[in-house]
Every structure is written in C-alpha cells, then in structure tokens.
C-alpha positions as a LaTeX table, in Angstrom:
\begin{tabular}{lrrr}
\hline
Residue & $x$ (\AA) & $y$ (\AA) & $z$ (\AA) \\
\hline
Met1 & 27.72 & $-24.57$ & $-3.32$ \\
Asp2 & 26.15 & $-21.19$ & $-4.07$ \\
Ile3 & 23.04 & $-20.19$ & $-2.10$ \\
Ser4 & 20.76 & $-17.15$ & $-2.07$ \\
Ala5 & 19.43 & $-16.25$ & 1.38 \\
Val6 & 15.84 & $-14.99$ & 1.38 \\
Ile7 & 14.81 & $-13.35$ & 4.66 \\
Leu8 & 11.07 & $-12.79$ & 5.12 \\
Ala9 & 10.55 & $-9.52$ & 6.98 \\
Ser10 & 7.19 & $-8.31$ & 5.67 \\
Gly11 & 4.93 & $-9.79$ & 8.36 \\
Lys12 & 2.61 & $-7.62$ & 10.40 \\
Gly13 & 3.29 & $-9.27$ & 13.77 \\
Arg14 & $-0.20$ & $-8.56$ & 15.13 \\
Arg15 & 0.09 & $-11.14$ & 17.92 \\
Met16 & 2.88 & $-9.10$ & 19.52 \\
Lys17 & 0.31 & $-6.38$ & 20.31 \\
Ile18 & 2.85 & $-3.58$ & 19.94 \\
Glu19 & 3.10 & $-0.66$ & 17.54 \\
Ser20 & 6.44 & $-1.71$ & 16.02 \\
Lys21 & 6.66 & $-4.77$ & 13.78 \\
Lys22 & 8.36 & $-7.59$ & 15.65 \\
Gln23 & 11.16 & $-8.02$ & 13.10 \\
Phe24 & 12.21 & $-4.38$ & 13.58 \\
Ile25 & 12.15 & $-4.02$ & 17.36 \\
Asn26 & 15.51 & $-3.78$ & 19.09 \\
Leu27 & 16.84 & $-6.98$ & 20.63 \\
Asn28 & 19.76 & $-6.14$ & 22.93 \\
Gly29 & 20.31 & $-2.95$ & 20.93 \\
Val30 & 20.05 & $-4.50$ & 17.44 \\
Pro31 & 16.94 & $-4.72$ & 15.20 \\
Val32 & 15.71 & $-8.33$ & 15.19 \\
Phe33 & 16.00 & $-8.82$ & 11.41 \\
Met34 & 19.63 & $-7.64$ & 11.36 \\
Tyr35 & 20.78 & $-10.71$ & 13.29 \\
Ser36 & 19.79 & $-12.92$ & 10.35 \\
Val37 & 21.19 & $-10.49$ & 7.77 \\
Asn38 & 24.60 & $-10.37$ & 9.45 \\
Lys39 & 24.79 & $-14.11$ & 10.08 \\
Phe40 & 24.09 & $-14.92$ & 6.45 \\
Leu41 & 26.72 & $-12.41$ & 5.35 \\
Thr42 & 29.37 & $-14.37$ & 7.29 \\
Ile43 & 28.60 & $-17.74$ & 5.61 \\
Pro44 & 30.82 & $-18.33$ & 2.54 \\
Glu45 & 28.19 & $-20.37$ & 0.69 \\
Ile46 & 25.72 & $-17.48$ & 0.87 \\
Lys47 & 26.40 & $-15.41$ & $-2.24$ \\
Glu48 & 23.60 & $-12.88$ & $-1.79$ \\
Val49 & 21.05 & $-11.82$ & 0.81 \\
Ile50 & 17.55 & $-10.84$ & $-0.28$ \\
Leu51 & 15.40 & $-9.07$ & 2.30 \\
Val52 & 11.65 & $-9.24$ & 1.61 \\
Ile53 & 9.81 & $-6.30$ & 3.19 \\
Asn54 & 6.73 & $-4.11$ & 3.05 \\
Glu55 & 7.41 & $-1.21$ & 0.70 \\
Glu56 & 6.40 & 1.25 & 3.42 \\
Asp57 & 9.43 & 0.14 & 5.47 \\
Arg58 & 12.02 & 0.55 & 2.70 \\
Lys59 & 13.55 & 3.90 & 3.69 \\
Ala60 & 13.96 & 2.96 & 7.34 \\
Ile61 & 15.52 & $-0.40$ & 6.47 \\
Glu62 & 17.92 & 0.94 & 3.85 \\
Lys63 & 19.56 & 3.10 & 6.54 \\
Leu64 & 20.41 & $-0.01$ & 8.56 \\
Leu65 & 21.79 & $-2.26$ & 5.83 \\
Pro66 & 25.47 & $-2.59$ & 4.84 \\
Gly67 & 25.88 & $-0.86$ & 1.49 \\
Gly68 & 25.59 & $-3.01$ & $-1.61$ \\
Lys69 & 25.45 & $-6.36$ & 0.19 \\
Val70 & 21.70 & $-6.83$ & 0.59 \\
Arg71 & 18.97 & $-6.53$ & $-2.02$ \\
Ile72 & 15.46 & $-5.48$ & $-1.04$ \\
Val73 & 12.34 & $-7.07$ & $-2.56$ \\
Thr74 & 8.74 & $-6.11$ & $-1.87$ \\
Gly75 & 6.64 & $-8.80$ & $-0.20$ \\
Gly76 & 3.15 & $-10.04$ & $-1.00$ \\
Glu77 & $-0.17$ & $-10.39$ & 0.78 \\
Arg78 & 0.65 & $-13.80$ & 2.26 \\
Arg79 & 3.84 & $-15.42$ & 3.53 \\
Gln80 & 3.99 & $-17.74$ & 0.53 \\
Asp81 & 3.64 & $-14.75$ & $-1.82$ \\
Ser82 & 6.59 & $-13.06$ & $-0.11$ \\
Ser83 & 8.63 & $-16.26$ & $-0.38$ \\
Leu84 & 7.93 & $-16.51$ & $-4.09$ \\
Asn85 & 8.86 & $-12.87$ & $-4.67$ \\
Gly86 & 12.19 & $-13.44$ & $-2.93$ \\
Ile87 & 12.83 & $-16.68$ & $-4.83$ \\
Lys88 & 12.14 & $-15.04$ & $-8.18$ \\
Ala89 & 14.74 & $-12.38$ & $-7.33$ \\
Ala90 & 17.37 & $-15.00$ & $-6.41$ \\
Arg91 & 20.31 & $-15.57$ & $-8.76$ \\
Tyr92 & 21.64 & $-18.89$ & $-7.49$ \\
Asp93 & 20.58 & $-22.55$ & $-7.76$ \\
Tyr94 & 19.67 & $-22.92$ & $-4.09$ \\
Val95 & 17.67 & $-20.66$ & $-1.78$ \\
Ala96 & 17.63 & $-20.55$ & 2.03 \\
Ile97 & 14.28 & $-19.14$ & 3.14 \\
His98 & 14.23 & $-17.77$ & 6.67 \\
Asp99 & 11.87 & $-15.97$ & 9.05 \\
Ala100 & 13.30 & $-12.62$ & 10.13 \\
Ala101 & 11.61 & $-13.24$ & 13.49 \\
Arg102 & 14.09 & $-16.08$ & 14.22 \\
Pro103 & 17.26 & $-14.14$ & 15.17 \\
Asn104 & 18.98 & $-17.01$ & 16.97 \\
Phe105 & 19.52 & $-19.65$ & 14.29 \\
Lys106 & 22.90 & $-21.32$ & 14.58 \\
Ile107 & 25.49 & $-21.22$ & 11.81 \\
Ala108 & 26.62 & $-24.72$ & 12.86 \\
Thr109 & 23.13 & $-26.05$ & 12.10 \\
Phe110 & 23.15 & $-24.30$ & 8.74 \\
Lys111 & 26.46 & $-25.98$ & 7.88 \\
Lys112 & 24.87 & $-29.38$ & 8.59 \\
Met113 & 22.00 & $-28.44$ & 6.30 \\
Ile114 & 24.40 & $-27.60$ & 3.48 \\
Glu115 & 25.93 & $-31.07$ & 3.87 \\
Gly116 & 22.45 & $-32.54$ & 3.47 \\
Leu117 & 22.06 & $-30.93$ & 0.05 \\
Lys118 & 24.49 & $-33.43$ & $-1.47$ \\
Asn119 & 21.68 & $-35.96$ & $-1.94$ \\
Asn120 & 18.56 & $-33.86$ & $-1.37$ \\
Asp121 & 16.80 & $-30.86$ & $-2.90$ \\
Cys122 & 15.23 & $-29.78$ & 0.40 \\
Val123 & 16.85 & $-29.65$ & 3.85 \\
Val124 & 14.94 & $-28.39$ & 6.87 \\
Pro125 & 15.76 & $-28.14$ & 10.61 \\
Tyr126 & 13.43 & $-29.49$ & 13.29 \\
Val127 & 13.21 & $-30.21$ & 17.01 \\
Asp128 & 11.26 & $-33.04$ & 18.63 \\
Ala129 & 8.13 & $-32.36$ & 20.68 \\
Lys130 & 8.91 & $-32.73$ & 24.39 \\
Asp131 & 5.45 & $-32.08$ & 25.80 \\
Thr132 & 2.34 & $-34.20$ & 25.38 \\
Val133 & 0.62 & $-33.13$ & 22.17 \\
Arg134 & $-3.16$ & $-33.19$ & 21.88 \\
Tyr135 & $-5.23$ & $-32.42$ & 18.81 \\
Asp136 & $-8.28$ & $-30.33$ & 19.71 \\
Lys137 & $-10.98$ & $-31.11$ & 17.16 \\
Asp138 & $-14.13$ & $-33.12$ & 17.86 \\
Gly139 & $-12.73$ & $-33.84$ & 21.29 \\
Leu140 & $-9.13$ & $-33.98$ & 22.51 \\
Lys141 & $-6.99$ & $-36.64$ & 20.89 \\
Thr142 & $-3.48$ & $-37.45$ & 22.09 \\
Leu143 & $-0.88$ & $-37.67$ & 19.35 \\
Asn144 & 2.20 & $-39.86$ & 19.46 \\
Arg145 & 4.79 & $-37.17$ & 20.09 \\
Ser146 & 7.59 & $-39.35$ & 18.73 \\
Asn147 & 6.00 & $-38.73$ & 15.33 \\
Val148 & 5.71 & $-34.95$ & 15.83 \\
Lys149 & 8.39 & $-32.67$ & 14.39 \\
Leu150 & 8.49 & $-28.95$ & 15.17 \\
Ile151 & 9.75 & $-27.34$ & 11.97 \\
Gln152 & 12.07 & $-24.32$ & 11.95 \\
Thr153 & 13.81 & $-22.05$ & 9.47 \\
Pro154 & 16.05 & $-21.43$ & 7.57 \\
Gln155 & 14.90 & $-24.03$ & 5.02 \\
Ile156 & 17.08 & $-24.71$ & 1.98 \\
Phe157 & 15.62 & $-25.73$ & $-1.40$ \\
Lys158 & 16.61 & $-26.20$ & $-5.00$ \\
Arg159 & 15.41 & $-22.85$ & $-6.32$ \\
Asp160 & 13.48 & $-24.02$ & $-9.38$ \\
Lys161 & 11.65 & $-26.73$ & $-7.41$ \\
Ile162 & 10.44 & $-24.54$ & $-4.55$ \\
Ala163 & 9.39 & $-21.84$ & $-7.02$ \\
Lys164 & 7.30 & $-24.37$ & $-8.95$ \\
Ala165 & 5.87 & $-25.84$ & $-5.73$ \\
Leu166 & 4.74 & $-22.42$ & $-4.47$ \\
Glu167 & 3.16 & $-21.59$ & $-7.81$ \\
Met168 & 1.27 & $-24.90$ & $-7.75$ \\
Ile169 & $-0.45$ & $-24.10$ & $-4.44$ \\
Ala170 & $-1.14$ & $-20.43$ & $-5.16$ \\
Arg171 & $-4.81$ & $-20.81$ & $-4.16$ \\
Glu172 & $-4.05$ & $-22.55$ & $-0.87$ \\
Asn173 & $-2.78$ & $-21.10$ & 2.39 \\
Ile174 & 0.33 & $-22.67$ & 3.91 \\
Thr175 & 2.34 & $-21.99$ & 7.05 \\
Asp176 & 5.84 & $-22.70$ & 5.75 \\
Asp177 & 7.64 & $-23.38$ & 2.49 \\
Met178 & 8.30 & $-27.06$ & 3.16 \\
Glu179 & 4.54 & $-27.63$ & 3.22 \\
Ala180 & 4.34 & $-26.38$ & $-0.37$ \\
Tyr181 & 7.39 & $-28.42$ & $-1.39$ \\
Leu182 & 5.97 & $-31.68$ & $-0.02$ \\
Lys183 & 2.82 & $-31.30$ & $-2.09$ \\
Ser184 & 4.96 & $-31.69$ & $-5.23$ \\
Tyr185 & 8.16 & $-33.55$ & $-4.21$ \\
Asp186 & 9.32 & $-36.18$ & $-1.72$ \\
Asn187 & 13.11 & $-35.70$ & $-1.85$ \\
Tyr188 & 13.99 & $-34.04$ & 1.46 \\
Lys189 & 16.11 & $-34.33$ & 4.59 \\
Leu190 & 15.42 & $-33.24$ & 8.16 \\
Val191 & 18.35 & $-32.22$ & 10.39 \\
Asn192 & 18.38 & $-31.58$ & 14.12 \\
Gly193 & 17.76 & $-27.92$ & 14.82 \\
Asp194 & 18.19 & $-25.92$ & 18.01 \\
Arg195 & 15.57 & $-25.28$ & 20.69 \\
Glu196 & 16.83 & $-21.74$ & 21.12 \\
Asn197 & 15.98 & $-20.97$ & 17.48 \\
Ile198 & 12.50 & $-19.87$ & 18.46 \\
Lys199 & 10.27 & $-17.62$ & 16.40 \\
Ile200 & 9.33 & $-14.37$ & 18.10 \\
Thr201 & 5.53 & $-14.34$ & 18.04 \\
Thr202 & 4.56 & $-12.92$ & 21.43 \\
Met203 & 6.19 & $-10.63$ & 23.99 \\
Asp204 & 6.96 & $-13.71$ & 26.10 \\
Asp205 & 8.99 & $-15.07$ & 23.17 \\
Phe206 & 10.82 & $-11.77$ & 22.88 \\
Thr207 & 11.66 & $-11.67$ & 26.59 \\
Phe208 & 12.89 & $-15.27$ & 26.49 \\
Ile209 & 15.11 & $-14.89$ & 23.42 \\
Ser210 & 16.48 & $-11.58$ & 24.73 \\
Ser211 & 17.54 & $-13.31$ & 27.93 \\
Ile212 & 19.18 & $-16.21$ & 26.06 \\
Met213 & 21.14 & $-14.02$ & 23.68 \\
Lys214 & 22.27 & $-11.64$ & 26.40 \\
Thr215 & 23.61 & $-14.23$ & 28.86 \\
Asp216 & 25.37 & $-16.40$ & 26.30 \\
Ser217 & 27.09 & $-13.64$ & 24.39 \\
Leu218 & 30.09 & $-12.37$ & 26.40 \\
Arg219 & 33.44 & $-12.94$ & 24.68 \\
Thr220 & 36.99 & $-11.72$ & 25.32 \\
Gly221 & 39.70 & $-11.25$ & 22.74 \\
Phe222 & 43.41 & $-10.45$ & 22.83 \\
Gly223 & 45.40 & $-8.79$ & 20.05 \\
Tyr224 & 49.07 & $-7.98$ & 19.56 \\
Asp225 & 50.98 & $-6.28$ & 16.78 \\
Ser226 & 54.42 & $-4.72$ & 16.32 \\
His227 & 56.26 & $-2.88$ & 13.57 \\
Tyr228 & 59.82 & $-1.65$ & 13.19 \\
Leu229 & 60.54 & 2.03 & 12.67 \\
Lys230 & 62.78 & 3.90 & 10.28 \\
Glu231 & 63.61 & 7.55 & 9.71 \\
Gly232 & 60.66 & 9.31 & 8.17 \\
Asn233 & 58.03 & 12.02 & 8.54 \\
Gly234 & 55.27 & 10.54 & 10.69 \\
Ile235 & 53.29 & 7.53 & 11.85 \\
Ile236 & 49.60 & 6.63 & 12.16 \\
Leu237 & 48.24 & 5.30 & 15.45 \\
Gly238 & 44.54 & 4.67 & 15.99 \\
Gly239 & 43.77 & 6.60 & 12.82 \\
Ile240 & 45.63 & 9.68 & 14.10 \\
Asn241 & 48.51 & 11.14 & 12.07 \\
Ile242 & 51.42 & 11.86 & 14.42 \\
Asp243 & 54.21 & 14.13 & 13.23 \\
Cys244 & 57.63 & 12.79 & 14.18 \\
Lys245 & 61.00 & 11.81 & 12.72 \\
Tyr246 & 59.91 & 8.18 & 12.25 \\
Ser247 & 57.89 & 6.12 & 9.78 \\
Val248 & 56.62 & 2.56 & 10.17 \\
Ile249 & 58.05 & $-0.26$ & 8.05 \\
Ala250 & 54.86 & $-1.95$ & 6.88 \\
His251 & 52.99 & $-3.43$ & 3.93 \\
Ser252 & 49.83 & $-1.50$ & 4.84 \\
Asp253 & 49.67 & 1.96 & 6.38 \\
Gly254 & 51.25 & 0.43 & 9.50 \\
Asp255 & 48.66 & 1.51 & 12.09 \\
Val256 & 49.80 & $-0.82$ & 14.87 \\
Val257 & 46.96 & 0.18 & 17.20 \\
Leu258 & 44.21 & $-0.69$ & 14.75 \\
His259 & 45.97 & $-3.91$ & 13.73 \\
Ser260 & 46.08 & $-5.01$ & 17.36 \\
Leu261 & 42.43 & $-4.03$ & 17.84 \\
Ile262 & 41.40 & $-5.95$ & 14.72 \\
Asp263 & 43.14 & $-9.10$ & 15.92 \\
Ala264 & 41.49 & $-8.78$ & 19.34 \\
Leu265 & 38.04 & $-8.58$ & 17.72 \\
Leu266 & 38.85 & $-11.50$ & 15.44 \\
Gly267 & 40.02 & $-13.50$ & 18.44 \\
Ala268 & 36.86 & $-12.77$ & 20.41 \\
Thr269 & 34.70 & $-14.05$ & 17.55 \\
Gly270 & 36.77 & $-17.12$ & 16.67 \\
Ser271 & 37.62 & $-15.69$ & 13.25 \\
Pro272 & 40.81 & $-16.05$ & 11.16 \\
Asp273 & 43.56 & $-13.60$ & 12.08 \\
Ile274 & 44.45 & $-10.38$ & 10.33 \\
Gly275 & 47.21 & $-12.03$ & 8.28 \\
Asp276 & 44.72 & $-14.50$ & 6.83 \\
Leu277 & 42.23 & $-11.80$ & 5.89 \\
Phe278 & 44.74 & $-9.25$ & 4.60 \\
Pro279 & 47.79 & $-11.23$ & 3.40 \\
Asp280 & 50.95 & $-9.22$ & 2.74 \\
Thr281 & 51.54 & $-11.36$ & $-0.36$ \\
Glu282 & 48.65 & $-9.66$ & $-2.18$ \\
Asp283 & 49.00 & $-6.43$ & $-4.15$ \\
Trp284 & 45.56 & $-5.18$ & $-3.05$ \\
Thr285 & 46.77 & $-4.90$ & 0.55 \\
Ile286 & 49.72 & $-2.61$ & $-0.29$ \\
Asn287 & 49.27 & 0.66 & 1.65 \\
Ile288 & 45.72 & $-0.37$ & 2.57 \\
Ser289 & 44.11 & 1.89 & 5.17 \\
Ser290 & 43.81 & 0.25 & 8.56 \\
Val291 & 40.50 & 2.07 & 9.05 \\
Glu292 & 39.25 & 0.32 & 5.92 \\
Met293 & 40.52 & $-2.98$ & 7.32 \\
Leu294 & 38.68 & $-2.38$ & 10.60 \\
Asn295 & 35.46 & $-1.51$ & 8.77 \\
Lys296 & 35.66 & $-4.70$ & 6.69 \\
Val297 & 36.30 & $-6.85$ & 9.73 \\
Thr298 & 33.49 & $-5.39$ & 11.84 \\
Lys299 & 31.02 & $-6.08$ & 9.04 \\
Gln300 & 32.36 & $-9.55$ & 8.37 \\
Ile301 & 32.33 & $-10.96$ & 11.89 \\
Gly302 & 28.62 & $-10.33$ & 12.41 \\
Ile303 & 26.66 & $-8.71$ & 15.19 \\
Phe304 & 28.61 & $-7.62$ & 18.25 \\
Lys305 & 28.63 & $-4.82$ & 20.77 \\
Val306 & 31.87 & $-3.71$ & 22.40 \\
Lys307 & 31.74 & $-3.45$ & 26.18 \\
Asn308 & 35.36 & $-2.44$ & 26.79 \\
Val309 & 38.66 & $-1.90$ & 24.96 \\
Asp310 & 42.01 & $-1.76$ & 26.80 \\
Ile311 & 45.02 & $-0.75$ & 24.67 \\
Thr312 & 48.66 & $-0.54$ & 25.77 \\
Ile313 & 51.19 & 1.06 & 23.40 \\
Ile314 & 54.87 & 0.39 & 24.09 \\
Leu315 & 57.44 & 2.84 & 22.69 \\
Asp316 & 59.96 & 5.43 & 23.88 \\
Arg317 & 59.71 & 7.84 & 20.97 \\
Pro318 & 57.70 & 9.67 & 19.90 \\
Lys319 & 55.95 & 10.67 & 23.11 \\
Leu320 & 52.19 & 10.39 & 22.65 \\
Asn321 & 51.03 & 12.88 & 25.30 \\
Glu322 & 47.72 & 14.43 & 24.15 \\
Asn323 & 47.56 & 12.05 & 21.19 \\
Lys324 & 46.41 & 9.33 & 23.60 \\
Ile325 & 43.14 & 11.22 & 24.07 \\
Lys326 & 42.73 & 11.60 & 20.30 \\
Ile327 & 43.37 & 7.89 & 19.74 \\
Lys328 & 40.87 & 7.02 & 22.49 \\
Ser329 & 38.23 & 9.24 & 20.89 \\
Asn330 & 38.89 & 7.78 & 17.45 \\
Ile331 & 38.61 & 4.18 & 18.64 \\
Ala332 & 35.30 & 4.96 & 20.33 \\
Lys333 & 34.03 & 6.56 & 17.12 \\
Tyr334 & 35.09 & 3.63 & 14.94 \\
Leu335 & 33.38 & 1.13 & 17.25 \\
Gly336 & 30.28 & 3.24 & 17.93 \\
Ile337 & 30.73 & 3.26 & 21.71 \\
Glu338 & 31.21 & 5.80 & 24.49 \\
Ser339 & 34.79 & 6.97 & 25.01 \\
Asp340 & 34.75 & 5.85 & 28.65 \\
Arg341 & 34.68 & 2.26 & 27.37 \\
Val342 & 38.13 & 2.77 & 25.79 \\
Ser343 & 41.46 & 2.94 & 27.62 \\
Val344 & 44.66 & 3.95 & 25.81 \\
Lys345 & 47.90 & 3.76 & 27.76 \\
Ala346 & 51.49 & 4.40 & 26.66 \\
Lys347 & 54.49 & 2.71 & 28.26 \\
Thr348 & 58.20 & 2.90 & 27.59 \\
Ala349 & 60.29 & $-0.20$ & 26.99 \\
Glu350 & 63.08 & 1.10 & 29.22 \\
Gly351 & 65.44 & 1.58 & 26.28 \\
Arg352 & 65.13 & $-1.97$ & 24.89 \\
Asn353 & 65.26 & $-1.06$ & 21.17 \\
Ser354 & 62.09 & 0.95 & 21.74 \\
Glu355 & 63.14 & 3.71 & 19.33 \\
Lys356 & 63.27 & 1.09 & 16.60 \\
Lys357 & 59.95 & $-0.62$ & 17.29 \\
Ile358 & 56.31 & $-0.08$ & 18.32 \\
Glu359 & 54.36 & $-2.79$ & 20.13 \\
Val360 & 50.64 & $-2.73$ & 20.98 \\
Tyr361 & 48.62 & $-5.05$ & 23.20 \\
Thr362 & 44.80 & $-4.93$ & 23.09 \\
Gln363 & 42.17 & $-6.65$ & 25.20 \\
Val364 & 38.46 & $-6.47$ & 24.27 \\
Leu365 & 35.25 & $-7.55$ & 25.96 \\
Ile366 & 32.26 & $-7.84$ & 23.64 \\
Asn367 & 28.73 & $-9.15$ & 23.42 \\
Tyr368 & 28.68 & $-11.43$ & 20.37 \\
Tyr369 & 25.29 & $-12.43$ & 18.96 \\
Asn370 & 26.21 & $-14.86$ & 16.18 \\
\hline
\end{tabular}
C-alpha cells in the first residue's frame, strides 16, 4: 500500500507563550517536527513526506531536511486549509495527515492503522477518557466517559475522499480531519492509540514529553566485522587511507571499522543488518564507499543521538599509531559528536593469522527517539 505522509507544521502555537513556534523548538536536541519526518521516512509504505509550513519558515526548514526526500508545501489560514494544500500535493492513493506537534507517535500503532485500511477508507487512533468528563454549557453536565474517545494523529484517509470532504466544509471550522470526513462518509475504523502520543500545546506538555522521550530512549548496540588481507597498496579504516603493503579483500571498499560501526547502530535500533541493506550479490554495492553506507544508514534508522562509541581493532600489521587519533576524529565527525565520546583502540592477535586478517568490535550507546 502506497501512502503520502502530510505533516502539518504551519501552526502559530500561541498557547505555548514562547517566541519560537512549538513545532520548531528543540526536544532533546532535535526540532520537534523532525521526529515525525524521520519516523515516516523509515516506514516502507510511506512513499513521500510532505511538510506543510508557513512560507516565512522555508529557508530555516530546508537546512534541516534530508535532501530530496521531503517536499515542502505552503500552508493556509486554518488547519483544514493546510491539510487540503498538503493533500492536493500528494501523489498516492492514501494520505496520512499528522500534527507536527505530536513527536511521539508509535510506528507500531501506524502499522495497525495500515492493516485497518483493508476494509476502510479512514483509520484513526484514539485513547479512552480516564477522567470524569463534564460538559460546561448551561450548567455542568457529566458525560458517560465510556462513550468519549480522545482522537489523535496520524489519521489515514483515501486521498480523494478526504480532499472532497474538506472542500465540502470549506466555510466551517473543524479541529481535525476526521471531523470533516464524518460529515460526508461513515466508513471508518478506530484503533487503539498511545497515551504518550500527546500533542504539545503548552509548556507543561513539552516538559512531560521531553521527560518521556529522554528516559525511554537509551539503547546499546554491538557490531563486528572482519576481512582478509592480501598484498596491495593500502587499506581504509574509519574513512582514513592508510599506506601499507596490504589491501582488503572485499566487495565494497572494505572499511572494517565503519562496517562494524554500522552494524552496531543497526543493532541498537533493531534494524536489519548490514548484509541485508547492502547485499554483496548486487552490482550497485561493488566498491561502494563505506562512508556512503554510514550516511544512508544514519538517515534510514531515524532520530538518534550517540552517547558513546567504543571501537577495538585487532591486527598485527600495519601498526596504526597516530592513525588511531585520525580514525577517532573521523568517527566523531561522521556522527556529529565530540571526539571524547569516541574510543579507538588497537590490539594485536598475538600472531594468530593477524597479518592475514583485520577484525573490529564496536559497542555503541545511543539515545533513540523512534
């Protein structure tokens, strides 16, 4: 199933009472809207991401987006106008409309929603009301909370139907897209959402979601790689060219350090391993740069922040000496972290075929926000 993701990021956020718009403030070091962008980019059914913004924010946002993967559309005066602008720009039969101010939606919930599309043209997540609910008009009236559903985003619709529904209520004001849909259609499904998928509306919301995403995000990953050596004119380790009498026997450029690092990151995020993503049976991976591989992986796995990298390289020859410092600096640069968060150690294998082989072990500790 092919789906266009439409992220609404053109709101003013006046209730936050801060100068920055809520969708652009940093949440644990990452702009709020980027959590949704990166999550959608990791979902195979999402074929494009459309970010709906105020035109005045375009230049600042373009600097943050991964090149060529996200299209920007200008929003409208009201939320429903912005939704319609995003829908009209969509290329696929289904659209997932999402508030940029909800950075903590769960991919597992989204997968359940996709399943619901088999027999429905609208699938929306909700949570039940836990507190007593009273309606304050002409005196307080207590509502039966078992009949109250708190509606969340993302909401998935058949594109042509939600477009028509929004056009039909152009003169009305609505609070979400399902409200417009239900005025024209009755084919829908509700799925259980997640209570932590809150919308950031006030500073209290921001503080709460920041705490949730910080405490539940620590992950560790372990990576290992090895390659045999042959006579040659140099090897690449950690992106550093090292002159020596050896070359690596490999399908790619044979950078054992980066391969081990990539597998550690993939392990920490529960992703497929490096062999699945870059199979040596494919022509396009012949002599592929390991730096390019690392860049692809870091964009694919979503939002993460590296806390620590510990790398151990096992070989007798060539001696790494000052190249360890260069590798350490390179790794820090690739990951966008301080060099004191990276350790690179070299050990000998005590003569056990170590002039014929390089082995690398890597341990990572990351904050993962998907």
